[in-house]
mmCIF file of C-alpha atoms in Angstrom:
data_model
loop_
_atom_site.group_PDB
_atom_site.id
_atom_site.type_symbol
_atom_site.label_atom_id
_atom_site.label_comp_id
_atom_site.label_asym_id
_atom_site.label_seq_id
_atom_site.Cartn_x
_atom_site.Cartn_y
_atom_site.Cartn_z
ATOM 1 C CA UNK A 1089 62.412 28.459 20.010
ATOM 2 C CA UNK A 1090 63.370 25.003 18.279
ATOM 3 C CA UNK A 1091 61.011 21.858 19.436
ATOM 4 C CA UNK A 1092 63.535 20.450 21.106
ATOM 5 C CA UNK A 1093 63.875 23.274 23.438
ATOM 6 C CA UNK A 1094 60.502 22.968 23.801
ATOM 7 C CA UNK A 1095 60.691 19.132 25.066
ATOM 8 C CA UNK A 1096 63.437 19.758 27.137
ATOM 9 C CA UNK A 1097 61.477 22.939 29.133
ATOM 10 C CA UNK A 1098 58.585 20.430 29.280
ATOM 11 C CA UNK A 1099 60.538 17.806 30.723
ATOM 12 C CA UNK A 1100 62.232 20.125 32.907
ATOM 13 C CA UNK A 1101 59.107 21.536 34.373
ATOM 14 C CA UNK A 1102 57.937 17.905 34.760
ATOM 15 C CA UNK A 1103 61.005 16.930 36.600
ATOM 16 C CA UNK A 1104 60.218 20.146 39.490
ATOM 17 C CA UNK A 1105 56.775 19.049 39.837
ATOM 18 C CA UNK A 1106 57.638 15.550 40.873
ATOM 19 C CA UNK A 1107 60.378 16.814 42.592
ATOM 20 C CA UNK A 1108 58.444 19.418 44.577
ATOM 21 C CA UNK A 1109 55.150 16.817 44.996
ATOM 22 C CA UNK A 1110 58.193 14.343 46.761
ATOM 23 C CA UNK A 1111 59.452 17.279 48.785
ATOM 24 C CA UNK A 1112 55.496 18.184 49.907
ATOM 25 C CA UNK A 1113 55.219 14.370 50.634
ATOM 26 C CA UNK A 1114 58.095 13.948 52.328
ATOM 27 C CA UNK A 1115 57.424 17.100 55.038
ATOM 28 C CA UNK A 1116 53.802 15.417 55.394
ATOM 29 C CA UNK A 1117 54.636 12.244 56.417
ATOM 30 C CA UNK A 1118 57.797 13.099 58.939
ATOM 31 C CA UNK A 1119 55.142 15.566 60.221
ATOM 32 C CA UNK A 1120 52.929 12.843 60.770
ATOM 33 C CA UNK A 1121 55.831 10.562 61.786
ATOM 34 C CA UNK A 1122 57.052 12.524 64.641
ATOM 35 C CA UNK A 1123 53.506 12.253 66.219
ATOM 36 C CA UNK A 1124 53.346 8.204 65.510
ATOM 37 C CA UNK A 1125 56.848 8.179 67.184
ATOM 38 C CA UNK A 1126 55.682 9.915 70.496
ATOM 39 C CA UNK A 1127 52.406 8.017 70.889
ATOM 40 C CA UNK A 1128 54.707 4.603 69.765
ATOM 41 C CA UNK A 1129 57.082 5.472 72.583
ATOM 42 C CA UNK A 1130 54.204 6.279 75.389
ATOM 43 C CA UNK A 1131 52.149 2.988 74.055
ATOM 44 C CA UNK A 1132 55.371 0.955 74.494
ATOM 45 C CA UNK A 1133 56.265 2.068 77.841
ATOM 46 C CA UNK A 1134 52.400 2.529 78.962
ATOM 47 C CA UNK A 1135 50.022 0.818 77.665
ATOM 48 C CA UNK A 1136 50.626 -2.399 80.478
ATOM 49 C CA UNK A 1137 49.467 -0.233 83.515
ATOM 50 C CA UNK A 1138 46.222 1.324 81.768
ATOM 51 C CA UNK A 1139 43.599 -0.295 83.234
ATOM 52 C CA UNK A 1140 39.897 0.951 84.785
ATOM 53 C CA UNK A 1141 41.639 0.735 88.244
ATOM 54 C CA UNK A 1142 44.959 3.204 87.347
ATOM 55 C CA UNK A 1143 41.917 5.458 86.121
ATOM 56 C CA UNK A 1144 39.873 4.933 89.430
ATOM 57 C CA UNK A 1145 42.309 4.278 91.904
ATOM 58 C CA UNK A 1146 44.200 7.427 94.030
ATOM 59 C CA UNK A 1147 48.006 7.095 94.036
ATOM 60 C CA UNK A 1148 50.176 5.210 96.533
ATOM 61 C CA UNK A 1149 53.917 5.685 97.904
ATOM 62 C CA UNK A 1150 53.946 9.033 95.891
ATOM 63 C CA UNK A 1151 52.898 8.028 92.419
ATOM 64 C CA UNK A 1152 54.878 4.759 92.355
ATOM 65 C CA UNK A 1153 51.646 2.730 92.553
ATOM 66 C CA UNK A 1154 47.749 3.211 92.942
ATOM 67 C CA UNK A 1155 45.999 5.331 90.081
ATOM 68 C CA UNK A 1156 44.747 8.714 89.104
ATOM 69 C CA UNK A 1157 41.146 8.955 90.261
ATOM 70 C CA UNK A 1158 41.955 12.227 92.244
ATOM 71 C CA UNK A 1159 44.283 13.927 89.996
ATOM 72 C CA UNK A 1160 41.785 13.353 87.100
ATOM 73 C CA UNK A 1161 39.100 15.051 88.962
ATOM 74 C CA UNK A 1162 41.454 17.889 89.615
ATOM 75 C CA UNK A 1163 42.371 18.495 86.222
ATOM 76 C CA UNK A 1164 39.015 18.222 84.536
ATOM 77 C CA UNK A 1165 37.632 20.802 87.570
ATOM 78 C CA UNK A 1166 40.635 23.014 86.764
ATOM 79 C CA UNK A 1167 39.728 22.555 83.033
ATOM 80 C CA UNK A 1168 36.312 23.755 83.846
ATOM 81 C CA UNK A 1169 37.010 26.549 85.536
ATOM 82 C CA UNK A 1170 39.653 27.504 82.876
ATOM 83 C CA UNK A 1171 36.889 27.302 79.982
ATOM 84 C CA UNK A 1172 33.753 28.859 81.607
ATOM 85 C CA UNK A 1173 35.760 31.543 82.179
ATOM 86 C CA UNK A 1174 37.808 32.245 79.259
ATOM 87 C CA UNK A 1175 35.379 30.985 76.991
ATOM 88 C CA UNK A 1176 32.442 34.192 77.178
ATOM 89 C CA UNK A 1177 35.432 36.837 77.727
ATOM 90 C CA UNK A 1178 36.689 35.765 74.713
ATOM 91 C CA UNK A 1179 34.227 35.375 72.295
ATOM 92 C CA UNK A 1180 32.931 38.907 73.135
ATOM 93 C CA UNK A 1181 36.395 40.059 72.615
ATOM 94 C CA UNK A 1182 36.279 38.095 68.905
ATOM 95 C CA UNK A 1183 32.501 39.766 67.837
ATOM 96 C CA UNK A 1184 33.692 42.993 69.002
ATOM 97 C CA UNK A 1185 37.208 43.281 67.004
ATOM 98 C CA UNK A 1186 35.807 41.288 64.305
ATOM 99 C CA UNK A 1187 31.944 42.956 63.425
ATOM 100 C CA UNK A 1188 31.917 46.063 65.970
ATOM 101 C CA UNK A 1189 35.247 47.639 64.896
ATOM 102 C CA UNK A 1190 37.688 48.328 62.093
ATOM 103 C CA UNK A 1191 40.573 46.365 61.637
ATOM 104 C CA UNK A 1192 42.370 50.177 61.171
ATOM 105 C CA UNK A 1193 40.286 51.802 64.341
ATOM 106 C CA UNK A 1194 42.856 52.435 67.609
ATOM 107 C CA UNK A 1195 40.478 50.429 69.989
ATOM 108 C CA UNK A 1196 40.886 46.971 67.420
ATOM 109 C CA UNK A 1197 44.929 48.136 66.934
ATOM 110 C CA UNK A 1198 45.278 48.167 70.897
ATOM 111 C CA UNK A 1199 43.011 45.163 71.928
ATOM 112 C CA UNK A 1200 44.758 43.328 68.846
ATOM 113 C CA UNK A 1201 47.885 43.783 70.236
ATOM 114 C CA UNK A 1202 46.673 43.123 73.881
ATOM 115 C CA UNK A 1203 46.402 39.387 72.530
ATOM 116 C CA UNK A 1204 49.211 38.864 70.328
ATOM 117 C CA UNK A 1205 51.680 40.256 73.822
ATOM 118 C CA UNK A 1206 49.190 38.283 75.982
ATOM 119 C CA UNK A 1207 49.677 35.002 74.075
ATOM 120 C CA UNK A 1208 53.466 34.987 74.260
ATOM 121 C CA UNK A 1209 53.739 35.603 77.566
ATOM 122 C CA UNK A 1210 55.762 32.805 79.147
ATOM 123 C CA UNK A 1211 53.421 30.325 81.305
ATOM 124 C CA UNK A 1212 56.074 30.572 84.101
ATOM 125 C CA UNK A 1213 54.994 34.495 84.743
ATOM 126 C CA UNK A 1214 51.121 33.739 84.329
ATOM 127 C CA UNK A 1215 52.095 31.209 87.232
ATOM 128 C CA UNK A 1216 53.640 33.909 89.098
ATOM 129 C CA UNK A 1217 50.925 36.701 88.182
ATOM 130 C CA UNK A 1218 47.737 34.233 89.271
ATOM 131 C CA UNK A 1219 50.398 33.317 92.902
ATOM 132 C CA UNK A 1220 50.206 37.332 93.555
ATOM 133 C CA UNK A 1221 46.509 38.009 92.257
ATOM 134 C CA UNK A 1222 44.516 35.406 93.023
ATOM 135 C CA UNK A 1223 46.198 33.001 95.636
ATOM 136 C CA UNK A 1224 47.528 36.236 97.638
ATOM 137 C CA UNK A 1225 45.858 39.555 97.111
ATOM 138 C CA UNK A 1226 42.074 38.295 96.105
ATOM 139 C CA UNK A 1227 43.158 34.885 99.548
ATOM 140 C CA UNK A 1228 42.010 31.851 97.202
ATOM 141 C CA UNK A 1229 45.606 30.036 98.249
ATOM 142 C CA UNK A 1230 46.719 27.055 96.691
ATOM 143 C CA UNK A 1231 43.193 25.859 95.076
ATOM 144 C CA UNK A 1232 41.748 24.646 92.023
ATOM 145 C CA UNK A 1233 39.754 28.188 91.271
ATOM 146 C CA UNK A 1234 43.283 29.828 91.498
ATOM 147 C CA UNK A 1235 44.753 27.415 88.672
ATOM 148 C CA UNK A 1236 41.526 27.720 86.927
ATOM 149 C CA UNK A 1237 40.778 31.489 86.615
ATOM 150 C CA UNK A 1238 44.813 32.118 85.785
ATOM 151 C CA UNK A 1239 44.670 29.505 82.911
ATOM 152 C CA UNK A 1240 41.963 31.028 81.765
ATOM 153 C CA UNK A 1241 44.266 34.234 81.475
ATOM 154 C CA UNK A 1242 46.352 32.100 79.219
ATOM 155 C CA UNK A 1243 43.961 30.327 77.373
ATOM 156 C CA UNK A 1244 42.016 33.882 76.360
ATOM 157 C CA UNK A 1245 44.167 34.894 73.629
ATOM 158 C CA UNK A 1246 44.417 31.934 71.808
ATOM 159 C CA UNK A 1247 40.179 31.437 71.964
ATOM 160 C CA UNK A 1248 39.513 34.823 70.883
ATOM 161 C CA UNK A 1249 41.972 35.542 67.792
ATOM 162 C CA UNK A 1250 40.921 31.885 66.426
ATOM 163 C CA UNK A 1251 37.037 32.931 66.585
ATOM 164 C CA UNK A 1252 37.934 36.207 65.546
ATOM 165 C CA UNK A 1253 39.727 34.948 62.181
ATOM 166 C CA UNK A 1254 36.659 32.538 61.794
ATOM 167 C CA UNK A 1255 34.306 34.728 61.892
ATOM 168 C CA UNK A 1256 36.232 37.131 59.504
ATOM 169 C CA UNK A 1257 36.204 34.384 57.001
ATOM 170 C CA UNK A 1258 32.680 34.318 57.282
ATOM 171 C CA UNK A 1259 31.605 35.610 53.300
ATOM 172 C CA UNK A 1260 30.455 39.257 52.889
ATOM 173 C CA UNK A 1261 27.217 37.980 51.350
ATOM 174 C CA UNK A 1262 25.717 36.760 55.126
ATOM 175 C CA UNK A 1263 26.000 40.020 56.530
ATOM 176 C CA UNK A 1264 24.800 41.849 53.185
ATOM 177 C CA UNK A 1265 21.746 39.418 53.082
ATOM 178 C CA UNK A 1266 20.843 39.819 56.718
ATOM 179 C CA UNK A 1267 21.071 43.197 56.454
ATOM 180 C CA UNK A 1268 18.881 43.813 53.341
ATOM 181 C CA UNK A 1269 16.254 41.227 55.517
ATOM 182 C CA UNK A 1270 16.334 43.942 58.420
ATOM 183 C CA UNK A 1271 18.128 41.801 60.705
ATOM 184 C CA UNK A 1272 19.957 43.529 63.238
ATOM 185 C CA UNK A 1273 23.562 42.859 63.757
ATOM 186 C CA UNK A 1274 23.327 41.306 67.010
ATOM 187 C CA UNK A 1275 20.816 38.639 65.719
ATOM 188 C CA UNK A 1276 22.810 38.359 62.485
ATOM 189 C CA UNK A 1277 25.697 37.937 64.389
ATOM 190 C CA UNK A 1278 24.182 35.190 66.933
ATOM 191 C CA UNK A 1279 21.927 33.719 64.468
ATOM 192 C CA UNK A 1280 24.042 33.383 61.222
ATOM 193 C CA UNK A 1281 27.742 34.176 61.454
ATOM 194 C CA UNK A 1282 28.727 32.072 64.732
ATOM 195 C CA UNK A 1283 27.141 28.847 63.228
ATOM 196 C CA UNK A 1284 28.882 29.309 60.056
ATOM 197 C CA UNK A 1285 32.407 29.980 62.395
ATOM 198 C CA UNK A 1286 31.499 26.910 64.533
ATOM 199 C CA UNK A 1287 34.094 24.586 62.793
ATOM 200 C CA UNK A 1288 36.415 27.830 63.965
ATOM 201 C CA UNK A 1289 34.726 27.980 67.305
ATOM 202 C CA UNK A 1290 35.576 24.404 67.634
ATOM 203 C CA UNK A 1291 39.308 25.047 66.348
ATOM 204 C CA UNK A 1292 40.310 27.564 68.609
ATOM 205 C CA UNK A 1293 38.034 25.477 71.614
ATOM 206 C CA UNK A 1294 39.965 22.483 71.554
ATOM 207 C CA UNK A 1295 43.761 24.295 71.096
ATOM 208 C CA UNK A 1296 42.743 25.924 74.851
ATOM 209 C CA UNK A 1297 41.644 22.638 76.303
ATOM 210 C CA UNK A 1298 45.080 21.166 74.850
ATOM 211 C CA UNK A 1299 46.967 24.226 76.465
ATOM 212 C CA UNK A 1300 45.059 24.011 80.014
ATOM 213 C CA UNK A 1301 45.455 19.970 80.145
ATOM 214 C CA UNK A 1302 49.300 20.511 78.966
ATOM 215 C CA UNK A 1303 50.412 23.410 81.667
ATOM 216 C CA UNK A 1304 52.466 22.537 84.437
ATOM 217 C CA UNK A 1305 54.496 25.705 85.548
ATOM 218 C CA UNK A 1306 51.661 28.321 86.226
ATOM 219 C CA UNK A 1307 49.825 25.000 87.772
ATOM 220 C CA UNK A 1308 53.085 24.858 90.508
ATOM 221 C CA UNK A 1309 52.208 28.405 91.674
ATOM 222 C CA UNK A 1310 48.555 28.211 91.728
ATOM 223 C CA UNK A 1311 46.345 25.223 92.207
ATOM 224 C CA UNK A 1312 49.395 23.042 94.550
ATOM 225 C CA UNK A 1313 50.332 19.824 94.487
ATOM 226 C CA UNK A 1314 48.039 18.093 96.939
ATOM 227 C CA UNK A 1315 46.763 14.705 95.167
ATOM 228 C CA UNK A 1316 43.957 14.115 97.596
ATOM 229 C CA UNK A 1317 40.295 14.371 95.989
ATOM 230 C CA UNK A 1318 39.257 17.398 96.332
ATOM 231 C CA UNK A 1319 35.577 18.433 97.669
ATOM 232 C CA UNK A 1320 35.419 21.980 96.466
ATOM 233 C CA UNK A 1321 37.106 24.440 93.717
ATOM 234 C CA UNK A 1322 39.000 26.204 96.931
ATOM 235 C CA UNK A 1323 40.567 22.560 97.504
ATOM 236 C CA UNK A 1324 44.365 22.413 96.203
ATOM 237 C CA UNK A 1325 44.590 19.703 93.424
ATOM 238 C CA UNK A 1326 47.215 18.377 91.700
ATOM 239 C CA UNK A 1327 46.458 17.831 87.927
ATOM 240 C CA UNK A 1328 48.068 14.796 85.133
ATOM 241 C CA UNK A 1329 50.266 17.173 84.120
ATOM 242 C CA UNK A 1330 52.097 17.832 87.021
ATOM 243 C CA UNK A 1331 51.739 14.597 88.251
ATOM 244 C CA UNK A 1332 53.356 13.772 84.820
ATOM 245 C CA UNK A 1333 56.276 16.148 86.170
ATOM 246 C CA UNK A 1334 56.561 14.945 89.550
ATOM 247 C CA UNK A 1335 57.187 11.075 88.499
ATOM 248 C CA UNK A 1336 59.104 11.539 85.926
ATOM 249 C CA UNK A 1337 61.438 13.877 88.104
ATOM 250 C CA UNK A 1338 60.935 13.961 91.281
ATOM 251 C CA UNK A 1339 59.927 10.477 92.197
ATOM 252 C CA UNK A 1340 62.801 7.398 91.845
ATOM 253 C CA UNK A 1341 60.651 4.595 90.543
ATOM 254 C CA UNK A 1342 57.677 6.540 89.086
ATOM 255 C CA UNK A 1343 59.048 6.747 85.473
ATOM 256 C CA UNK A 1344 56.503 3.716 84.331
ATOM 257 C CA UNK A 1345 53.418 5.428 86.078
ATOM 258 C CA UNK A 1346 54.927 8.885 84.468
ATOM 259 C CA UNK A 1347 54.615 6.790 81.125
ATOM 260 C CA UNK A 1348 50.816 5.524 81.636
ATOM 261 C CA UNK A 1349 49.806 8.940 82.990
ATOM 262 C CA UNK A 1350 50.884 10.285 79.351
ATOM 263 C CA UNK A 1351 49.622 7.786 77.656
ATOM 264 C CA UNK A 1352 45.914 8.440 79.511
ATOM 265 C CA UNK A 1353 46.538 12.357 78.940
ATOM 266 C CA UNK A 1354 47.491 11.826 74.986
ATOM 267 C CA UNK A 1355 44.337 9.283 74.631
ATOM 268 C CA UNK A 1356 41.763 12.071 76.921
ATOM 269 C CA UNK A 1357 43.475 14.837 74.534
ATOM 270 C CA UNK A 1358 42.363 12.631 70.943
ATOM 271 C CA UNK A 1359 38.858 11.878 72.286
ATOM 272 C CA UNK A 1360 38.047 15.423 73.255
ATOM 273 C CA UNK A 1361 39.638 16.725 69.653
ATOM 274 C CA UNK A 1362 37.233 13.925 67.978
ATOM 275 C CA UNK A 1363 34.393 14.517 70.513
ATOM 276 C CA UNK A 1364 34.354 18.498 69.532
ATOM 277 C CA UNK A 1365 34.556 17.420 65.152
ATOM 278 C CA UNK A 1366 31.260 15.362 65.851
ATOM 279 C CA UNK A 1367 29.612 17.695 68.008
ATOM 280 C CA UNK A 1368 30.368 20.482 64.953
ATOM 281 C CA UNK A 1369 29.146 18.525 62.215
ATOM 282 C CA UNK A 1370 26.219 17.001 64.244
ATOM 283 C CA UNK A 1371 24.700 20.828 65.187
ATOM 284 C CA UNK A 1372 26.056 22.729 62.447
ATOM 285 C CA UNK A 1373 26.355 20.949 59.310
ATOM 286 C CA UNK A 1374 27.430 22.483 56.363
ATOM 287 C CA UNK A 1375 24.766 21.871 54.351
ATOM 288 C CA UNK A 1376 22.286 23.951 56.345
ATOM 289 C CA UNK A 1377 24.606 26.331 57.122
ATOM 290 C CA UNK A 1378 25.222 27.378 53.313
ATOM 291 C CA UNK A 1379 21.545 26.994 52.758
#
């Protein structure tokens, strides 16, 4: 091959990588640029009627005025209920298929596949399964335990295949070391692989929370519509989100309320994602971890 082939191949493979670095770039920043666009929008439209009484307040003439003081106690109760419940279920469910079975065993095949169907089930039909189970057959009606315990439903696959693929990135060494110490797997389990999954833990924690604070259909069926504070988990409650729903559809005039109501929902959805980071690196940083 003559040199100047040689330049030209060099110049040629030069001329890809800044063409495929642009391309990278390029996919980055619309990525990023579709968020900015969305929170630009619901700042624009929202940002004059957030205020510590919209937060406090309950609503008035249907949404059109007043606050959110109710509806945020109904959605942080649902979220509550949604977590403690999904969040145990579903970390067993992540140990066991990820340390207590084979990836090629029947039981991890069938659970695994349990999830993956369970996860794309439309939210519409979890809406309609917690109506029948809970509201009608186990008499809860219209309250926030019903909305709770059937988010939960939803919320379990997601929470236990993201611990389950963090604690399978775990390295081999851990478990070799603990076992050559004597350390049983349960302790080596609680004691050394879940702190080095937390960042994982913390992952697959906050995508639920974002899923329960972002449902509105299986909400319709389950925990009501009633914006009322509510003085006990068998109260109905109406959460943001379908509050969100309601004004922007349902109620003429409610479209700038509908906007702030986002807005707060976006900005409680960012402090909880930054909330969870710190609380990770605070309690399990890296350094000990590794050490």
């Amino acid at each position: 091959m003559s040199q100047g082939s040689s330049v030209r191949l060099a110049e040629s493979g030069r001329l890809g990588e800044r063409l495929g670095s642009i391309i990278i770039w390029l996919v980055a920043s619309s990525v990023a640029g579709v968020l900015f666009c969305i929170v630009g929008d619901l700042v624009w439209h929202g940002v004059s009627g957030l205020n510590a009484s919209f937060i406090i307040d309950p609503p008035a003439r249907s949404g059109r005025e007043g606050g959110v003081g109710p509806i945020l106690v109904s959605t942080f109760a649902v979220l509550l209920v949604a977590i403690a419940a999904s969040l145990p279920v579903g970390l067993a469910t992540a140990i066991c298929l990820s340390e207590f079975s084979c990836r090629e065993s029947r039981f991890g095949a069938v659970v695994g596949h349990a999830l993956d169907l369970l996860a794309s089930v439309p939210s519409i039909v979890f809406g309609m399964f917690g109506n029948a189970l809970f509201c009608n057959l186990l008499g809860m009606g219209y309250s926030i335990l019903a909305g709770g315990l059937t988010l939960a439903c939803m919320v379990l696959p997601i929470l236990a295949r993201t611990i389950e693929a963090s604690l399978r990135s775990v390295p081999e060494d851990y478990r070799v070391a603990a076992a050559s110490l004597g350390i049983s797997r349960t302790c080596c389990t609680v004691s050394v692989l879940l702190p080095a999954a937390s960042s994982g833990i913390a992952v697959g924690l906050v995508l639920g929370i974002g899923r329960v604070l972002a449902e509105t259909a299986a909400l319709l069926f389950t925990s009501g519509y009633v914006d009322r504070m509510p003085r006990s988990v068998m109260d109905s409650g109406r959460v943001l989100s379908v509050h969100i729903y309601d004004l922007a559809m349902n109620i003429p005039g409610g479209t700038e309320n509908a906007y702030t109501a986002s807005l707060l929902l976006v900005g409680i959805l960012v402090v909880i994602n930054i909330a969870a980071t710190l609380l990770v690196r605070s309690c399990f940083p890296t350094e000990s971890v590794a050490r």
